[in-house]
Coordinates of C-alpha atoms in Angstrom, one line a residue:
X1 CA 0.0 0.0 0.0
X2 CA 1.7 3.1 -0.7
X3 CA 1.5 6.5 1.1
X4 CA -0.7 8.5 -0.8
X5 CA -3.2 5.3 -0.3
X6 CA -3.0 4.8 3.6
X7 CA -2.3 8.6 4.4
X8 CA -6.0 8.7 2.5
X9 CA -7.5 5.4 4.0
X10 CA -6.5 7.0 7.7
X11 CA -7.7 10.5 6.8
X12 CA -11.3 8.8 5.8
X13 CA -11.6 6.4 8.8
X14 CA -10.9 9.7 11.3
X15 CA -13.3 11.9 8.9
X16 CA -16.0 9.0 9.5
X17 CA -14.6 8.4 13.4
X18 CA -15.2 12.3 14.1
X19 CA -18.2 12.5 11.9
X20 CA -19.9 9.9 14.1
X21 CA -18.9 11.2 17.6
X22 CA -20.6 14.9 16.4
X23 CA -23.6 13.1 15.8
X24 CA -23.8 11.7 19.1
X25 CA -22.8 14.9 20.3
X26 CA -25.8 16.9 18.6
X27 CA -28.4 14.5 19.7
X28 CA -27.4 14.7 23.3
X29 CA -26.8 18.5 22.9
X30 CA -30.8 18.7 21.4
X31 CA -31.8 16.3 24.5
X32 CA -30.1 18.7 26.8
X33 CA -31.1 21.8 25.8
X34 CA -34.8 20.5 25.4
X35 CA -34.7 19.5 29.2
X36 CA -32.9 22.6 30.6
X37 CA -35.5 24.9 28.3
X38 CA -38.4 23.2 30.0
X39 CA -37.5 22.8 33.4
X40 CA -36.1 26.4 34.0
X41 CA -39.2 27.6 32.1
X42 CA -41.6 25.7 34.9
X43 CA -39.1 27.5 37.9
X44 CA -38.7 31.2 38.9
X45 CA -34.7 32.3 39.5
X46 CA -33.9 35.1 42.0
X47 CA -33.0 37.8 40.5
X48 CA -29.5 38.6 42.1
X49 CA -29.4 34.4 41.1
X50 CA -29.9 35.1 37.8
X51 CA -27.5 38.2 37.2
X52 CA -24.9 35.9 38.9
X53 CA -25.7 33.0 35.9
X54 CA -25.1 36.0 33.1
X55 CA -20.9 35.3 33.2
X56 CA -19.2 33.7 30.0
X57 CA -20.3 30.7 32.1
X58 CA -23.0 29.7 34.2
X59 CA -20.2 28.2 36.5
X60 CA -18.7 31.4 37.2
X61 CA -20.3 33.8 39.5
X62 CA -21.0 37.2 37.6
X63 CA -20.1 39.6 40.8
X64 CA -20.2 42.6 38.4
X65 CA -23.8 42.3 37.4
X66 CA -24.5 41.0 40.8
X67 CA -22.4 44.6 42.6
X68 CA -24.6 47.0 39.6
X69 CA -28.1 45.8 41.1
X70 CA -27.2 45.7 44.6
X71 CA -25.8 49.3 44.1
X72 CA -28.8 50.5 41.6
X73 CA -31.3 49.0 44.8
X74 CA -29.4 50.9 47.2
X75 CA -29.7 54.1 45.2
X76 CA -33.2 53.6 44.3
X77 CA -34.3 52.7 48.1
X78 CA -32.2 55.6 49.0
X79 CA -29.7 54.2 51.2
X80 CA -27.0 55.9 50.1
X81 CA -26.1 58.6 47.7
X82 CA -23.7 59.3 44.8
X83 CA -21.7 62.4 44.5
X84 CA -20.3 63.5 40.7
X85 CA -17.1 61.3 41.7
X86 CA -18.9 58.6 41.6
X87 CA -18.3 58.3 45.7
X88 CA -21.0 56.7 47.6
X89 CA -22.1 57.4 50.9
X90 CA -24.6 56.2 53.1
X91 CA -27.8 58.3 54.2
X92 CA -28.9 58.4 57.4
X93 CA -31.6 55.6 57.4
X94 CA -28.8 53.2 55.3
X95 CA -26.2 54.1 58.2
X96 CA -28.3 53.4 61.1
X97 CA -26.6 49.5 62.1
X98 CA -30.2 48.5 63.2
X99 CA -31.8 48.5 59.8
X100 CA -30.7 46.0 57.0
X101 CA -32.3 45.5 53.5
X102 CA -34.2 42.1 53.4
X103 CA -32.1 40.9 50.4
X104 CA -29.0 39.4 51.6
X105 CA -27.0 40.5 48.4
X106 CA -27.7 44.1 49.4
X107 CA -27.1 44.4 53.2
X108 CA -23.6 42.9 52.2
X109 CA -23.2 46.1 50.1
X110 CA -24.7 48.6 52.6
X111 CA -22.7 46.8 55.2
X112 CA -19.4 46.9 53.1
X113 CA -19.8 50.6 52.6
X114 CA -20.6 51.3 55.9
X115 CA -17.4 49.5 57.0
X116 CA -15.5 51.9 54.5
X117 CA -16.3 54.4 57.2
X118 CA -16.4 57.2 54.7
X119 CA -17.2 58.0 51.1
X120 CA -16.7 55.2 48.7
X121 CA -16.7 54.0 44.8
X122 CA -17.8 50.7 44.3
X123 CA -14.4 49.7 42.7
X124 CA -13.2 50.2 46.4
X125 CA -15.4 48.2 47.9
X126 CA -16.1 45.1 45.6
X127 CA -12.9 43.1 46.5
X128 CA -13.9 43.4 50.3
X129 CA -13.7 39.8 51.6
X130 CA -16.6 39.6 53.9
X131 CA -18.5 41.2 50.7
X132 CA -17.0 38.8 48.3
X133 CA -17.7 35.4 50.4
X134 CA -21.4 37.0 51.0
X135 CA -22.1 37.1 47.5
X136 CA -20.7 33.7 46.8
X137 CA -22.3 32.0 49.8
X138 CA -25.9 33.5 48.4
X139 CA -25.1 32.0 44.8
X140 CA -24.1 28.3 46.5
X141 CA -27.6 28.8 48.3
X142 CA -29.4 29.3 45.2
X143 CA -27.5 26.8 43.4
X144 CA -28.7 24.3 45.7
X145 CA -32.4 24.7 44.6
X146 CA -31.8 24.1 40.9
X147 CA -32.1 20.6 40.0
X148 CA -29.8 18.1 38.0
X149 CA -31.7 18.2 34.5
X150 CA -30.1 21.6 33.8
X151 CA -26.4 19.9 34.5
X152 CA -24.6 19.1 30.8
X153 CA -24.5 14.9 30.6
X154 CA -20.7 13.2 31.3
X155 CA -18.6 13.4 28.1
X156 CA -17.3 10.3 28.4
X157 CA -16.0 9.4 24.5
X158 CA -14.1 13.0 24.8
X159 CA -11.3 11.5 26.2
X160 CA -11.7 9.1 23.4
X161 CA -10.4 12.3 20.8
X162 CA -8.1 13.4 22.6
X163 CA -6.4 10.1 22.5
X164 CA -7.1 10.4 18.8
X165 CA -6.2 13.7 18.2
X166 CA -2.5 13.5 18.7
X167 CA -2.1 9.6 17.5
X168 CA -3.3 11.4 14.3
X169 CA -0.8 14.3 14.4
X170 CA 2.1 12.1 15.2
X171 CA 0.9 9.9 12.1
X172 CA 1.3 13.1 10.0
X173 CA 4.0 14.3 11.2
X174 CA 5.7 10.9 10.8
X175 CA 4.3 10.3 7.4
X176 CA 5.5 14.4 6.0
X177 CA 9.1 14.5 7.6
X178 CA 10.3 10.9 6.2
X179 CA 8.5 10.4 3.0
X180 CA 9.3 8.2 -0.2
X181 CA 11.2 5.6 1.6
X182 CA 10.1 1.2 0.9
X183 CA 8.4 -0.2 3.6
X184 CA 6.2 2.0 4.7
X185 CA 5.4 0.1 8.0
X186 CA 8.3 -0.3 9.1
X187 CA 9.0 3.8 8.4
X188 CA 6.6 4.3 10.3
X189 CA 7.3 2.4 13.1
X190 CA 10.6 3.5 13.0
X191 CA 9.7 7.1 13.0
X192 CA 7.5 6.8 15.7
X193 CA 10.1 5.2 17.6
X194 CA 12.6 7.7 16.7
X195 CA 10.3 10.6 17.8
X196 CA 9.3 9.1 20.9
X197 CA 12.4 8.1 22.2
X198 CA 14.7 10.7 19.8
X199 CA 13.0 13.2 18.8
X200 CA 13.5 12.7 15.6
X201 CA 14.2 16.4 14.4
X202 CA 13.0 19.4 15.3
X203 CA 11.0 20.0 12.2
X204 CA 8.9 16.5 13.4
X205 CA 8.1 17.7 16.8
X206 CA 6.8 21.3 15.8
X207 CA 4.6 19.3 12.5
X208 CA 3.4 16.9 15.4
X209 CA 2.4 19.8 17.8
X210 CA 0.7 21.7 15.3
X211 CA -1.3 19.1 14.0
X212 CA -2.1 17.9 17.1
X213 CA -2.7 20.7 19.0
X214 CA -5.1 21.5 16.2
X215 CA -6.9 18.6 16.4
X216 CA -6.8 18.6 20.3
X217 CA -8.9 21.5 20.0
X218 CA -11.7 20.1 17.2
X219 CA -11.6 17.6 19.9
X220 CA -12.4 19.5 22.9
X221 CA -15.1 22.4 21.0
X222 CA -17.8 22.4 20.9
X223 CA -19.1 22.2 24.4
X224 CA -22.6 21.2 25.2
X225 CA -25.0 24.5 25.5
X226 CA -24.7 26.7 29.3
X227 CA -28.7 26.7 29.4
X228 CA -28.9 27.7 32.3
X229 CA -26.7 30.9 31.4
X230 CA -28.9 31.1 27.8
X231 CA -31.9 31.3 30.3
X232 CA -30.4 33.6 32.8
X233 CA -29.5 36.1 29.9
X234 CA -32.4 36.3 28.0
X235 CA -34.3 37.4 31.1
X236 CA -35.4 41.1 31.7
X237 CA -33.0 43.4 33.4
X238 CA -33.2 43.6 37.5
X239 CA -35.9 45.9 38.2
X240 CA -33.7 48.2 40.3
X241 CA -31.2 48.5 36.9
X242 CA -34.2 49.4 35.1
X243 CA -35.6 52.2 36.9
X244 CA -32.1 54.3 37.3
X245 CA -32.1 57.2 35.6
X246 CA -29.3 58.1 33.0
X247 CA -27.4 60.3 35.3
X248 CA -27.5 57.9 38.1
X249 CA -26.2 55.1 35.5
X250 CA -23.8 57.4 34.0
X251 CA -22.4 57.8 37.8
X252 CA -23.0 54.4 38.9
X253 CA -20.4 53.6 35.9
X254 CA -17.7 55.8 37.3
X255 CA -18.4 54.8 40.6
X256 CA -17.4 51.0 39.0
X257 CA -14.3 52.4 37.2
X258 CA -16.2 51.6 33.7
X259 CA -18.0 53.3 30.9
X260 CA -18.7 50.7 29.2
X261 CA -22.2 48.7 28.8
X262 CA -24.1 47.9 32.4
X263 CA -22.6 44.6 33.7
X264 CA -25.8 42.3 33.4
X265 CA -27.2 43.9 30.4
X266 CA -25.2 40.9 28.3
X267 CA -22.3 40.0 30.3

């Protein structure tokens, strides 16, 4: 069999091998997103939950969407006020230490500012421990209520392409750096065995990398759809967010250190 023959027999059994596994992936991926879709549609999310789910992944708490309604509730229940700095400071009901907003999320705030003893932006007071582990300890809570359907299924035959993936390059690579030489077997073998142990140049390693890294990452994308994030994003803004007025949002965005669009609004 010569080269051109098996280089084109291998290339067609991985073409069908891959072809097969993305099959199985999109069936799974329509099961999945048909099961999230429903049950989250049947369930009401917390608000501050739901800004939290708005990250580039569901997995990571969104603090900045979470820190722009707790401020924006604060403002609009007038517990503190903003000065043209973008400062915030707390007004004489948010600063008694009796009172505390019913929403966990935003007591941490009025606490954390009233701990700042003094005026403060937001961007001085969001990497406050006590704040931070509030915030994260609220989104475990709520994570606790939302039930497995809405978890992706195990992607067990992954590992299967990544084992591919770089048997493949090292093929390649193998097959590109020694060519035209009888017995193509036993090139091979020897190639591989000379790259394994050897290294076989330098050229071979950075054509077995590239190919493999490449298909490494064919391997490992797509990923199965973050519904609960899809869900989470395509819900209306926090009402608090909503009712600010475009001076207050213009301030509450230098009071973040940002002037770019409202964390939440797409995050």
């Amino acid at each position: 069999m010569s080269e051109l023959v098996l280089a084109g027999v291998v290339t067609a059994g991985a073409a069908a091998f891959y072809a097969g596994l993305l099959a199985v992936w999109l069936r799974r991926c329509r099961r999945h997103r048909r099961a999230g879709a429903g049950y989250l549609r049947d369930i009401e999310i917390e608000p501050f939950h739901a800004l939290a789910k708005t990250g580039w992944s569901s997995k990571v708490v969104n603090h900045a969407a979470m820190e722009d309604a707790a401020v924006a509730t604060l403002l609009i229940d007038e517990l503190v006020v903003i000065d043209t700095e973008g400062k915030l400071t707390p007004t004489a009901r948010g600063g008694d230490p009796t009172y505390a907003p019913e929403h966990g999320v935003v007591a941490a705030w009025l606490e954390c500012l009233r701990r700042a003893e003094g005026p403060a932006t937001v961007s001085q007071l969001r990497d406050d421990p006590e704040l931070r582990q509030r915030c994260e300890a609220f989104v475990q809570e709520q994570d606790a209520l939302l039930d497995p359907p809405t978890s992706p299924p195990s992607d067990s035959f992954i590992w299967v392409l990544y084992l591919v993936a770089p048997a493949l390059g090292l093929f390649y690579a193998t097959l590109m750096v020694s060519p035209g030489e009888p017995g193509l077997t036993a090139q091979f073998l020897g190639g591989v065995f000379e790259v394994a142990l050897f290294g076989l140049t330098y050229l071979t390693a950075a054509i077995f990398m590239i190919l493999a890294y490449g298909l490494y990452g064919l391997a490992g994308y797509p990923h199965y759809p973050d519904v609960v994030r899809e869900h989470c994003v395509g819900l209306p803004p926090h009402p608090a967010t909503a009712a600010l007025g475009a001076d207050e949002r213009a301030l509450l965005l230098t009071s973040a250190g940002s002037a770019a669009t409202p964390a939440g609004a797409d995050s």
